[in-house]
mmCIF file of N, CA and C in Angstrom:
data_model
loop_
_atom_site.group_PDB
_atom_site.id
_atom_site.type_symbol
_atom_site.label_atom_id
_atom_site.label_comp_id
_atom_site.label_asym_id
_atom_site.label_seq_id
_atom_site.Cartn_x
_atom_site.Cartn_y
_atom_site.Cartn_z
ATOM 1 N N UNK A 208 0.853 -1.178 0.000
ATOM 2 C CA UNK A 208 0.000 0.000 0.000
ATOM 3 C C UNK A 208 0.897 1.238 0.000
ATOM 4 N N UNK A 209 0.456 1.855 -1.003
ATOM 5 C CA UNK A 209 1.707 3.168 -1.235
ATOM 6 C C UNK A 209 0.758 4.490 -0.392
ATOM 7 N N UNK A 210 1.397 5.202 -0.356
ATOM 8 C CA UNK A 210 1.238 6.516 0.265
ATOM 9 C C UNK A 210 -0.561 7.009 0.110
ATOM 10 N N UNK A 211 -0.423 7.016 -1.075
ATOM 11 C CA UNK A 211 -1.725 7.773 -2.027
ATOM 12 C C UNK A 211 -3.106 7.144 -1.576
ATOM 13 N N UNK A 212 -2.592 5.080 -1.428
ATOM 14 C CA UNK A 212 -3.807 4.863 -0.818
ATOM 15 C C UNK A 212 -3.954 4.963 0.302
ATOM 16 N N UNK A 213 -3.191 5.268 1.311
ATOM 17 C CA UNK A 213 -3.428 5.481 2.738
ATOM 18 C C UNK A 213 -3.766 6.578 2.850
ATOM 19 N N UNK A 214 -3.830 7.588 1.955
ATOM 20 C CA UNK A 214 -4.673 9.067 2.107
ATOM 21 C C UNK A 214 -5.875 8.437 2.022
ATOM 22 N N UNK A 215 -5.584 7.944 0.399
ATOM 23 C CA UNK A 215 -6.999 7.727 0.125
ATOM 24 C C UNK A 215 -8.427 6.855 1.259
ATOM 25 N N UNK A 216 -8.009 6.091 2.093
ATOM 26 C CA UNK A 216 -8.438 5.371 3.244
ATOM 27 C C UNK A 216 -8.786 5.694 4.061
ATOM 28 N N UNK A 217 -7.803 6.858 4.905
ATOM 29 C CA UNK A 217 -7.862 8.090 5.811
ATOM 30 C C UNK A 217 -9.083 9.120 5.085
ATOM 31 N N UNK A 218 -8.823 9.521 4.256
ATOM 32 C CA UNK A 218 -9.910 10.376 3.392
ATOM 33 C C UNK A 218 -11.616 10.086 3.656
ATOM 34 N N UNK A 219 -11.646 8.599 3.449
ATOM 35 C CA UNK A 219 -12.834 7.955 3.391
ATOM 36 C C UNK A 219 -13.277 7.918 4.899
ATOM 37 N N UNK A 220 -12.469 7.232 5.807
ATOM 38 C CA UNK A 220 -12.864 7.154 7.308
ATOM 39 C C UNK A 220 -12.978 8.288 7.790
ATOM 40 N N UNK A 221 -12.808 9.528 7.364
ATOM 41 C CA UNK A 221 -12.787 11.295 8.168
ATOM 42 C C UNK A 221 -14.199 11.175 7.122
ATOM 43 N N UNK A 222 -14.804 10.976 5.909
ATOM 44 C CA UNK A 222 -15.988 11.463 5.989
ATOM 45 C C UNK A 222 -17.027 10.380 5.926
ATOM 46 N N UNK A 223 -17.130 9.385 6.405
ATOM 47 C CA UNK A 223 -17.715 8.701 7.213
ATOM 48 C C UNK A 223 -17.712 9.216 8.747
ATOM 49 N N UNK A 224 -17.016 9.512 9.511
ATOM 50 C CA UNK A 224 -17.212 9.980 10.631
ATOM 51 C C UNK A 224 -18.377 11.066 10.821
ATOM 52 N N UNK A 225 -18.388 11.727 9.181
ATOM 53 C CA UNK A 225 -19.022 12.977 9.750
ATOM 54 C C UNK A 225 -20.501 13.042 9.053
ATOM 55 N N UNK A 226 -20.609 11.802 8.441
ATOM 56 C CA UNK A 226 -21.877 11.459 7.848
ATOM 57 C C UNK A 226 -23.296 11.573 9.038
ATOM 58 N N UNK A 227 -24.090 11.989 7.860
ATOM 59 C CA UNK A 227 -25.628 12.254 9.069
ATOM 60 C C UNK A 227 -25.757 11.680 9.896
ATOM 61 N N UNK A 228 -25.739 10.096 9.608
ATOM 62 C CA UNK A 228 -25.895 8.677 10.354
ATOM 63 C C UNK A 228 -25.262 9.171 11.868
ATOM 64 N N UNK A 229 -23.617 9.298 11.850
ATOM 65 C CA UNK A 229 -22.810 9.621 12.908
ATOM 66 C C UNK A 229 -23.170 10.430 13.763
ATOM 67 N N UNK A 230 -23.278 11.578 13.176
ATOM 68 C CA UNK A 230 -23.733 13.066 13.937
ATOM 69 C C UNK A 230 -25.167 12.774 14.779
ATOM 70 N N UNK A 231 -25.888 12.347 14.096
ATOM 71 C CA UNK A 231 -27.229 12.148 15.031
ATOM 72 C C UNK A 231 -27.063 10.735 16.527
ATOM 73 N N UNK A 232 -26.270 9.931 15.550
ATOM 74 C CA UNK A 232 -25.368 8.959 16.772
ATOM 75 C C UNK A 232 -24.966 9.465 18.191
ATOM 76 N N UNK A 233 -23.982 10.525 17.779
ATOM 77 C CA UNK A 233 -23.542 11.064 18.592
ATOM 78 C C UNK A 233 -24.721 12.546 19.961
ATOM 79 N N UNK A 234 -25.218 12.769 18.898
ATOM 80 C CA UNK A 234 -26.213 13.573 19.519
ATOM 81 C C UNK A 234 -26.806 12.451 20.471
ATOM 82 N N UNK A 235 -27.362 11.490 19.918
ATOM 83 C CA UNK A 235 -28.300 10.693 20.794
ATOM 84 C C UNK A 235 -27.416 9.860 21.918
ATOM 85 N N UNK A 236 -26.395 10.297 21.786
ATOM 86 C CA UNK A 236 -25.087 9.144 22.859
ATOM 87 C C UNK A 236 -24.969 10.359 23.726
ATOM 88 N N UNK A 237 -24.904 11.299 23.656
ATOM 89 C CA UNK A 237 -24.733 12.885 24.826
ATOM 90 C C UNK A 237 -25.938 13.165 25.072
ATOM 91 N N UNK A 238 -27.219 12.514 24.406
ATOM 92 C CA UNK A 238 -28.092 13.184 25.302
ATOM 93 C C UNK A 238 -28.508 12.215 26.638
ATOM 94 N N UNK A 239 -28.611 10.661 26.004
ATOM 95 C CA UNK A 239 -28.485 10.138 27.057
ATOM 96 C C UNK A 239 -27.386 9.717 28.322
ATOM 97 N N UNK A 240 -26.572 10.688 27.757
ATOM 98 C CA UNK A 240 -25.221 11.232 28.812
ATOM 99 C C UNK A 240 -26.161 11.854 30.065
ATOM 100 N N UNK A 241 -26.826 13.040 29.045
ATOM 101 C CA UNK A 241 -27.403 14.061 30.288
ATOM 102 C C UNK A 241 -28.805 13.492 30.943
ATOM 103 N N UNK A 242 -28.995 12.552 30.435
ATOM 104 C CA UNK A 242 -30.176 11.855 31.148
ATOM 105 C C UNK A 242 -29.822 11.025 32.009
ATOM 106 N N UNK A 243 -28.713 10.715 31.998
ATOM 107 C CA UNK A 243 -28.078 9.622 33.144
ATOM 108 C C UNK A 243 -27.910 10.485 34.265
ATOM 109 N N UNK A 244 -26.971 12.121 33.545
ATOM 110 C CA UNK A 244 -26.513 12.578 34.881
ATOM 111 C C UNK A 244 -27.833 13.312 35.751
ATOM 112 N N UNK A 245 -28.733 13.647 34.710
ATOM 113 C CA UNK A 245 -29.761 14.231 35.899
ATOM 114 C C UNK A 245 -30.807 13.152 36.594
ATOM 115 N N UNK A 246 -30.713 11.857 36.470
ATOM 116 C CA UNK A 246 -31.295 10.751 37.043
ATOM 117 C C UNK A 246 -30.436 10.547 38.384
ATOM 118 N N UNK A 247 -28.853 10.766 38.035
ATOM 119 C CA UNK A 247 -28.490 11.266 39.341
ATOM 120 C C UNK A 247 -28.088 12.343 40.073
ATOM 121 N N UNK A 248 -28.153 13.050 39.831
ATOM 122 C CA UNK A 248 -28.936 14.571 40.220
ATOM 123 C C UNK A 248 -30.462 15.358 40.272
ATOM 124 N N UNK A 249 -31.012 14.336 40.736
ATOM 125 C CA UNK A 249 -32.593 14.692 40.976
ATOM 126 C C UNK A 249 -32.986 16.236 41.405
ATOM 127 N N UNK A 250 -32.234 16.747 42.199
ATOM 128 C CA UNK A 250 -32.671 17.451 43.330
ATOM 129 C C UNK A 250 -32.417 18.982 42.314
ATOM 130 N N UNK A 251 -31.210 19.057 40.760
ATOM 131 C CA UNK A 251 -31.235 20.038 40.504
ATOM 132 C C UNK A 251 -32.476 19.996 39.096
ATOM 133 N N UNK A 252 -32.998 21.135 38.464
ATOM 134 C CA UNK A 252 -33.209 21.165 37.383
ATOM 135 C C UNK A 252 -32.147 21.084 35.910
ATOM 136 N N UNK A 253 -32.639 20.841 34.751
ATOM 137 C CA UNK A 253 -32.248 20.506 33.423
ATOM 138 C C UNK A 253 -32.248 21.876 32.697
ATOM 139 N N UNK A 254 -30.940 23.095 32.425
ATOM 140 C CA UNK A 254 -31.422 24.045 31.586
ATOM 141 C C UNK A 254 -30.450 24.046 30.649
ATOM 142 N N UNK A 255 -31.019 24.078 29.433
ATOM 143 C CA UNK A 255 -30.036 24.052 28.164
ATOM 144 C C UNK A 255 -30.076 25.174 27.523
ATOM 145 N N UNK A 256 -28.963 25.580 27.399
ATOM 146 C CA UNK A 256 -28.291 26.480 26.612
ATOM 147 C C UNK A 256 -28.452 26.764 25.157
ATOM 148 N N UNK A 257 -29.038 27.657 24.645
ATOM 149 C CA UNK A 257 -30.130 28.182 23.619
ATOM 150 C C UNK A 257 -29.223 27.508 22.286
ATOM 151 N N UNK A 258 -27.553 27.684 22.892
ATOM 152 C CA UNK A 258 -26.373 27.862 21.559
ATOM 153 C C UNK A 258 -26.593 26.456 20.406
ATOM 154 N N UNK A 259 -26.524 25.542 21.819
ATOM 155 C CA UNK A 259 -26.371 24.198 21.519
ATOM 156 C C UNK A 259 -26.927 23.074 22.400
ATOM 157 N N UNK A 260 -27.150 23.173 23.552
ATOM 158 C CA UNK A 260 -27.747 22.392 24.602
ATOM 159 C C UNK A 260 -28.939 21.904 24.425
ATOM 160 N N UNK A 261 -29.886 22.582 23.398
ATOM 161 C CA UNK A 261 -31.339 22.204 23.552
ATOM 162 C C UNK A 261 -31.397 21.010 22.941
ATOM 163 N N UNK A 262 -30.281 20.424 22.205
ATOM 164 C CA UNK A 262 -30.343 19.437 21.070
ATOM 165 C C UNK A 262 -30.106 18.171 22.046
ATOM 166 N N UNK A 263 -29.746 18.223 23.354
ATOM 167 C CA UNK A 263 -29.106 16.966 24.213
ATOM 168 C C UNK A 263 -29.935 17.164 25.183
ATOM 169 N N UNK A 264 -31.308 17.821 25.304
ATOM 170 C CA UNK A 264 -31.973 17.598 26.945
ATOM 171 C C UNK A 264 -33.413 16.958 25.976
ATOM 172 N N UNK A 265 -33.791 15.744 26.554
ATOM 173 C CA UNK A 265 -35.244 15.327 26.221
ATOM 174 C C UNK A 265 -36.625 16.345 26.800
ATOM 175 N N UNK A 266 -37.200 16.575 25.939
ATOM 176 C CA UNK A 266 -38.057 17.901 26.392
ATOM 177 C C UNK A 266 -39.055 17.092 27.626
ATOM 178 N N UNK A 267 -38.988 16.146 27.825
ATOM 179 C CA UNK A 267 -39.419 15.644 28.963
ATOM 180 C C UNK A 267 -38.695 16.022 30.176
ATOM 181 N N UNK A 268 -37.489 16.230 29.934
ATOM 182 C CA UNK A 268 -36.692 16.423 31.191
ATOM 183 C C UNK A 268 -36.110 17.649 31.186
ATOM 184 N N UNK A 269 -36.335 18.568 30.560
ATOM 185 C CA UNK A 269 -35.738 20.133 30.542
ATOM 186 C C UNK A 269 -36.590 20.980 31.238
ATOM 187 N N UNK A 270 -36.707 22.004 32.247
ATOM 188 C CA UNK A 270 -36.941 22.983 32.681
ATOM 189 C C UNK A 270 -37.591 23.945 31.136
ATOM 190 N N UNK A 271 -38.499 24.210 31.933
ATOM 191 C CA UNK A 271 -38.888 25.415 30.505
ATOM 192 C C UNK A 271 -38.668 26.389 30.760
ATOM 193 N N UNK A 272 -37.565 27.048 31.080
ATOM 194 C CA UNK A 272 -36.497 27.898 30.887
ATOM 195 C C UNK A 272 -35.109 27.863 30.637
ATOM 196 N N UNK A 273 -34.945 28.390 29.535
ATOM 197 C CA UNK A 273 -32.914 27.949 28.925
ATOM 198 C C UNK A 273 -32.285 29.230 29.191
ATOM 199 N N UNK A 274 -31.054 28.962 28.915
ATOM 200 C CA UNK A 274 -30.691 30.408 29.144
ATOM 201 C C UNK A 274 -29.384 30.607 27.306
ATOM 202 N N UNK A 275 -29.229 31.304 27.252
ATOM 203 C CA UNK A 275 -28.314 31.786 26.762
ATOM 204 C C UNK A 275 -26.748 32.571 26.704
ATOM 205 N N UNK A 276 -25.754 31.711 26.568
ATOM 206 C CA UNK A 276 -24.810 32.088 26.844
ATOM 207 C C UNK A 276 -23.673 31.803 25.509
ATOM 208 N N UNK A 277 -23.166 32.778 25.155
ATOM 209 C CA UNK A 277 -22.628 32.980 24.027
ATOM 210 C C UNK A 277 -21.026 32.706 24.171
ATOM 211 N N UNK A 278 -20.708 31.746 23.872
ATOM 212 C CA UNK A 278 -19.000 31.596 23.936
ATOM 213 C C UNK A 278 -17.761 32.499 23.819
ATOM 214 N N UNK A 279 -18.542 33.184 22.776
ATOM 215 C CA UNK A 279 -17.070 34.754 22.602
ATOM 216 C C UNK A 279 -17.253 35.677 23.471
ATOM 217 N N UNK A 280 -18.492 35.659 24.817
ATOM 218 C CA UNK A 280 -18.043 36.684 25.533
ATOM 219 C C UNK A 280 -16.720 36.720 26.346
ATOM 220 N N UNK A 281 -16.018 35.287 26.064
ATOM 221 C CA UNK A 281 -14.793 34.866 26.773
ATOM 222 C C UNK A 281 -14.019 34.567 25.898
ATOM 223 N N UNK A 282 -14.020 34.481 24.450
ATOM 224 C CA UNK A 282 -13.203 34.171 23.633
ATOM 225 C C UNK A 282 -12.206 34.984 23.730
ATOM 226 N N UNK A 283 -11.108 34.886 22.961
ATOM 227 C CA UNK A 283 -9.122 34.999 22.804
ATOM 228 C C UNK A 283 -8.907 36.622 23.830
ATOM 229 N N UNK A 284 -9.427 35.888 25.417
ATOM 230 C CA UNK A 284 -8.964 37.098 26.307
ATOM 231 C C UNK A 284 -9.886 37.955 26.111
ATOM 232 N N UNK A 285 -11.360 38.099 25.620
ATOM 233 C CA UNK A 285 -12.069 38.722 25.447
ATOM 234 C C UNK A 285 -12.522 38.905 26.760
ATOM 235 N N UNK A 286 -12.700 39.310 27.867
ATOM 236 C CA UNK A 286 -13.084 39.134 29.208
ATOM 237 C C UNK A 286 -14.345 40.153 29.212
ATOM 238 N N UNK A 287 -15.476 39.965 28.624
ATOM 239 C CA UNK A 287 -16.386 40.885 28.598
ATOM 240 C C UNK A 287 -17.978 40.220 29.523
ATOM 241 N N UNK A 288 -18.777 41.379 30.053
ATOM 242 C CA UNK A 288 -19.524 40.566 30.591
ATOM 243 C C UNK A 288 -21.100 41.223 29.498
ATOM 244 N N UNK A 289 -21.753 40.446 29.373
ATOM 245 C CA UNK A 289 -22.991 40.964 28.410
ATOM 246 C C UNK A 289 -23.837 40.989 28.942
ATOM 247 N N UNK A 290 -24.455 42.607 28.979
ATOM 248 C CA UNK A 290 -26.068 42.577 29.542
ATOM 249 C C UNK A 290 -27.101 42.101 28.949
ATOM 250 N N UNK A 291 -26.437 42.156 27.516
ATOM 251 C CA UNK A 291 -27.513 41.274 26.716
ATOM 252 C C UNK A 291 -28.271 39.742 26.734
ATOM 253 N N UNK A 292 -26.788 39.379 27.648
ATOM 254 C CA UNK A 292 -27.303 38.035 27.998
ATOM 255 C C UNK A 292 -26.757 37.518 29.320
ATOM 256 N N UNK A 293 -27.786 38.486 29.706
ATOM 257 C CA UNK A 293 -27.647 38.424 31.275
ATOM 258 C C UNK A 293 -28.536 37.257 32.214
ATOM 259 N N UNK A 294 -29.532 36.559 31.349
ATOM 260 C CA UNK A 294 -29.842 35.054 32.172
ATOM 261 C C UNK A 294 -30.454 35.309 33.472
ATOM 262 N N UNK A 295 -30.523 36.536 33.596
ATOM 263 C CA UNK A 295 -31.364 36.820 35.210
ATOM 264 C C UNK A 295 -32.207 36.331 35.483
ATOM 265 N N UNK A 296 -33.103 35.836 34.692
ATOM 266 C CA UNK A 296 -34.498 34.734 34.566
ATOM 267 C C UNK A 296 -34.116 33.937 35.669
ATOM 268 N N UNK A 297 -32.916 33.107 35.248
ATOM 269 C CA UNK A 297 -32.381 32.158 36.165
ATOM 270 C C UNK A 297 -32.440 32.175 37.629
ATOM 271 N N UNK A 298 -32.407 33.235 37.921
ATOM 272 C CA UNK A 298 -31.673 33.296 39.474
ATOM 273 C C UNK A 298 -33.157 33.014 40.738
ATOM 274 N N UNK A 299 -33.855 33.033 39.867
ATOM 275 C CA UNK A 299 -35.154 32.201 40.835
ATOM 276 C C UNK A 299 -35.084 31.087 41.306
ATOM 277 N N UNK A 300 -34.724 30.390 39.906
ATOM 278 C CA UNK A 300 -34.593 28.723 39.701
ATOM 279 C C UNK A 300 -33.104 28.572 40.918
ATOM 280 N N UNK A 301 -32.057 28.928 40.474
ATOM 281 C CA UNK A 301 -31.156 28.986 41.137
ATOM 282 C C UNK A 301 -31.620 28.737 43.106
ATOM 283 N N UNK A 302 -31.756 30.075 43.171
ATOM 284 C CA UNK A 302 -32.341 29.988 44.137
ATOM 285 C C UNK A 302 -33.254 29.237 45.235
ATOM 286 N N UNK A 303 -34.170 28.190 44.575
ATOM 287 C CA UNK A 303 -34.997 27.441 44.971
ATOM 288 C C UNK A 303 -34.295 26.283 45.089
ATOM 289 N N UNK A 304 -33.663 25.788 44.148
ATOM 290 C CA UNK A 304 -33.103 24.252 44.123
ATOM 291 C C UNK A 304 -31.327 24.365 43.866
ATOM 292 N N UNK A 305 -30.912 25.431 44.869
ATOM 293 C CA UNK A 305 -29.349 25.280 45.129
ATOM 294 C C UNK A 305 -28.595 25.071 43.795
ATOM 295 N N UNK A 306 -28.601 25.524 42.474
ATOM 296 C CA UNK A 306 -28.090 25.256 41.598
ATOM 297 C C UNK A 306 -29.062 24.888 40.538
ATOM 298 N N UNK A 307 -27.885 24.162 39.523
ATOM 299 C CA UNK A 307 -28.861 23.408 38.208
ATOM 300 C C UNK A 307 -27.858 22.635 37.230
ATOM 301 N N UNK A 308 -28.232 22.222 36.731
ATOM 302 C CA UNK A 308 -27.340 21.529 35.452
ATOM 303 C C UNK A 308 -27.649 22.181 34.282
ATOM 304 N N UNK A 309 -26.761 22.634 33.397
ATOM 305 C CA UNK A 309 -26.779 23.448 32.710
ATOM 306 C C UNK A 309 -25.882 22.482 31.439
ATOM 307 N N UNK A 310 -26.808 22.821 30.425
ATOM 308 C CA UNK A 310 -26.353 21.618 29.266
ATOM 309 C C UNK A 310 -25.966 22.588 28.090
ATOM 310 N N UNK A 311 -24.907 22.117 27.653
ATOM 311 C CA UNK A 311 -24.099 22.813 26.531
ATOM 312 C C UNK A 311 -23.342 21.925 25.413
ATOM 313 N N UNK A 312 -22.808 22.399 24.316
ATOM 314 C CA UNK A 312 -21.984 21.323 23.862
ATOM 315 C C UNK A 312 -20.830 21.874 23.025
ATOM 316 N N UNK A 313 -19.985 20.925 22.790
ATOM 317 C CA UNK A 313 -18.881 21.584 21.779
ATOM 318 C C UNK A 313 -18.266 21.021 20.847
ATOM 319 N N UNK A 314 -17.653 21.556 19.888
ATOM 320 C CA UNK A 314 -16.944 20.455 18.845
ATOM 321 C C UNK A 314 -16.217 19.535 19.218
ATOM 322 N N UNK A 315 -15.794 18.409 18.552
ATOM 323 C CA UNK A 315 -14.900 17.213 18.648
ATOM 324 C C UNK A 315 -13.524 17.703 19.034
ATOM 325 N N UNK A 316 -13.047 17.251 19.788
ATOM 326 C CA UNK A 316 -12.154 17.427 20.329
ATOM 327 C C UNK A 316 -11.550 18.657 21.537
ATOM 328 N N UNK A 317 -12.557 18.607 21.759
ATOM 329 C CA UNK A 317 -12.467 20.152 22.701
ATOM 330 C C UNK A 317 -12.902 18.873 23.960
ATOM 331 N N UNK A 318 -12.386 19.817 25.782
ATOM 332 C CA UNK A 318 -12.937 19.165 26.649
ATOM 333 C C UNK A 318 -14.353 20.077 26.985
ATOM 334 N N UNK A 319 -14.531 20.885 27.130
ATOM 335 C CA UNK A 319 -15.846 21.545 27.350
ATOM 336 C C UNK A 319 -15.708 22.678 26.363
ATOM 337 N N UNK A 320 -17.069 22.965 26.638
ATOM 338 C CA UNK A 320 -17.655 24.314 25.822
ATOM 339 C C UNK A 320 -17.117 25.803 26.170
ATOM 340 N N UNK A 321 -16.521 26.576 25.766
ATOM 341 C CA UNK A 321 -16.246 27.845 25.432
ATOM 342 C C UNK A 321 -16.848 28.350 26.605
ATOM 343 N N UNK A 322 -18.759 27.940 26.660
ATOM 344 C CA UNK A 322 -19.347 28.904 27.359
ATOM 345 C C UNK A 322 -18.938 28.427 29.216
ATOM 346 N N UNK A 323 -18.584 26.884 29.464
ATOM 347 C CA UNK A 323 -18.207 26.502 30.826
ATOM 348 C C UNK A 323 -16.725 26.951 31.161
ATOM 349 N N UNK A 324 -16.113 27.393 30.415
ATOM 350 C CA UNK A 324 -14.515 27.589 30.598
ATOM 351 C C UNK A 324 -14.425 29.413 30.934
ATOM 352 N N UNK A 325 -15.226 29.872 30.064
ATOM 353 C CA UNK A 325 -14.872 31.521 29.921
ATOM 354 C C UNK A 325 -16.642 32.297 30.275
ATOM 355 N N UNK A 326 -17.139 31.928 29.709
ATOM 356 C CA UNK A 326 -18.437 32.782 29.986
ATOM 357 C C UNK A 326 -19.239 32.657 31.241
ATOM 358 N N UNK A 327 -19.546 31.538 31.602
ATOM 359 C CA UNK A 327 -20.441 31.052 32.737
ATOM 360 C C UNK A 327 -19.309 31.246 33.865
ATOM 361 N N UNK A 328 -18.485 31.053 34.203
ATOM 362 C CA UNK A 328 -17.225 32.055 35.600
ATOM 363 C C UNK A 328 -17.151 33.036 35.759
ATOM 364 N N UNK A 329 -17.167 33.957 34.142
ATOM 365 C CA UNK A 329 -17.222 35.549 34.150
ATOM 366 C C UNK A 329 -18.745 36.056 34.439
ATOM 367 N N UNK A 330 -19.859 35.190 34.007
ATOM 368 C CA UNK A 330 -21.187 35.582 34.536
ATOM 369 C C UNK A 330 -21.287 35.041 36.117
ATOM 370 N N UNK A 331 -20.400 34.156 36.470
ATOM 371 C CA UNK A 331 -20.697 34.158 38.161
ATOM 372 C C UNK A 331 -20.207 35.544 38.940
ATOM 373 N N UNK A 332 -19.279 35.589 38.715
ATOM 374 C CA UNK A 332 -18.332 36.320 38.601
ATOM 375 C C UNK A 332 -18.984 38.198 38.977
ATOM 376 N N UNK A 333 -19.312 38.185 37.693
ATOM 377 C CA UNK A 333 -20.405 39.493 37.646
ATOM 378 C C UNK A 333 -21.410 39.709 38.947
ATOM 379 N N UNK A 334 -22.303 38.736 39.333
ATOM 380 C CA UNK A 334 -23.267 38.229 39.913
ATOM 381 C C UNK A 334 -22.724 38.547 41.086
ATOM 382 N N UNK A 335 -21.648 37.846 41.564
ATOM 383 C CA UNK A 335 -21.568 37.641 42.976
ATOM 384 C C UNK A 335 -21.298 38.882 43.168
ATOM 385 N N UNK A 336 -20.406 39.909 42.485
ATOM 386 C CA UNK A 336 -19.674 40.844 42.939
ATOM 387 C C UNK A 336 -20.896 41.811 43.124
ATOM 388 N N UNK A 337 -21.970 42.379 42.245
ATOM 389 C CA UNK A 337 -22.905 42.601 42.334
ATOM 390 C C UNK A 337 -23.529 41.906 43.918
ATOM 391 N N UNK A 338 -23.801 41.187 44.222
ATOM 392 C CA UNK A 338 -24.790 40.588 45.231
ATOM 393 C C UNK A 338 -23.702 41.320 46.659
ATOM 394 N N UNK A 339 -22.428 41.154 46.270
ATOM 395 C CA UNK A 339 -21.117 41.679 47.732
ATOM 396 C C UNK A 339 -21.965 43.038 47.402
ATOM 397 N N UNK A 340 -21.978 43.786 46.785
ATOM 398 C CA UNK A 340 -21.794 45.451 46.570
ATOM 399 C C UNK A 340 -23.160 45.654 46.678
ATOM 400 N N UNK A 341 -24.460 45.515 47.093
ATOM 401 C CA UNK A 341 -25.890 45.671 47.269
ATOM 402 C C UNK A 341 -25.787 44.627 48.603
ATOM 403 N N UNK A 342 -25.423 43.880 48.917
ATOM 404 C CA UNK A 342 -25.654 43.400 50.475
ATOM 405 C C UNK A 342 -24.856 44.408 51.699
ATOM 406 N N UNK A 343 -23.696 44.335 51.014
ATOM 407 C CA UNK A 343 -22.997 45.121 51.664
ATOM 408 C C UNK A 343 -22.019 44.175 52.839
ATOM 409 N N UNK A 344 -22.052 43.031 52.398
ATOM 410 C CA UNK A 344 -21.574 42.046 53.159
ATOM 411 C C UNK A 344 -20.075 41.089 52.659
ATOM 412 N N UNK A 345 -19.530 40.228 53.583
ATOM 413 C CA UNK A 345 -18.663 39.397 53.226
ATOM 414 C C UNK A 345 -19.282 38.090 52.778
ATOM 415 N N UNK A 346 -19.091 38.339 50.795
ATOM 416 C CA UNK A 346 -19.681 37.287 49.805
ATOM 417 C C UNK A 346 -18.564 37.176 49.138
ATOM 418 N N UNK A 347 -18.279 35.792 49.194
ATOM 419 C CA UNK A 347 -17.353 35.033 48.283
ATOM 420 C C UNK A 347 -17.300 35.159 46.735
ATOM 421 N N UNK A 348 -16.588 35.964 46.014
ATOM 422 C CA UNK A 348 -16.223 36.571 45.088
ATOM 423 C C UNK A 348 -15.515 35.927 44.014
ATOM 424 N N UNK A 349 -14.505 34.977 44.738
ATOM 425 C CA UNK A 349 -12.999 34.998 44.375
ATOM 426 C C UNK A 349 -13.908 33.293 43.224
ATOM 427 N N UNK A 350 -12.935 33.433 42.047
ATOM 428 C CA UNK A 350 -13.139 32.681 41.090
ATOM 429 C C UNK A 350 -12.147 31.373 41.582
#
């Protein structure tokens, strides 16, 4: 086997990988990811993320409220916080049931999503410092 056909082989197995068949495979293998994990996590709610998340929560098991959180508000050192998508909706839910699971997704080969690494820390982030500066109290801030 010379060179040309081992492209040629490689060639074929990269678009087979990315055939419809696969992609929906894979969708349906992460969603029942997140159905496992909130079977054991009862106690929080299911909110998916407008970007990409809605595609991996069974509408049986999602909260009917998502939020939106946009990956480049943290992209290349971008450290910005957006009022536009400020998710305040949330902080009820939050509130009531100590948290939530929050469903997102990302391309192949990445370990998490853009929005769990950079956006959703810088929106805690925002929040808390806000909640220190209107309480007027000692609130844990620090990332």
């Amino acid at each position: 086997m010379d060179n040309n056909d081992i492209y040629q082989v490689s060639e074929k197995l990269r678009q087979e990988s990315r055939s419809m068949y696969n992609r929906l495979r894979s969708i349906d293998a992460d969603a029942q990811f997140v159905t496992h994990v909130s079977e054991m996590l009862t106690e929080y709610p299911v909110i998916a993320n407008e970007r990409c998340g809605v595609w991996y929560v069974d509408p049986q098991l999602a909260h009917s409220d998502t939020v939106y959180f946009k990956s480049t508000d943290g992209h290349t050192n971008n450290w910005k916080f957006s009022l536009r998508r400020a998710n305040t909706h949330i902080f009820p839910i939050l509130a009531q049931y100590n948290g939530c699971i929050l469903v997102d997704s990302t391309r192949k080969g990445k370990r998490m999503p853009d929005s769990f690494s950079r956006t959703i820390p810088i929106w805690c982030a925002v929040w808390n410092t806000a909640v220190k500066i209107l309480r007027n109290t000692e609130w844990d801030c620090k990332l």
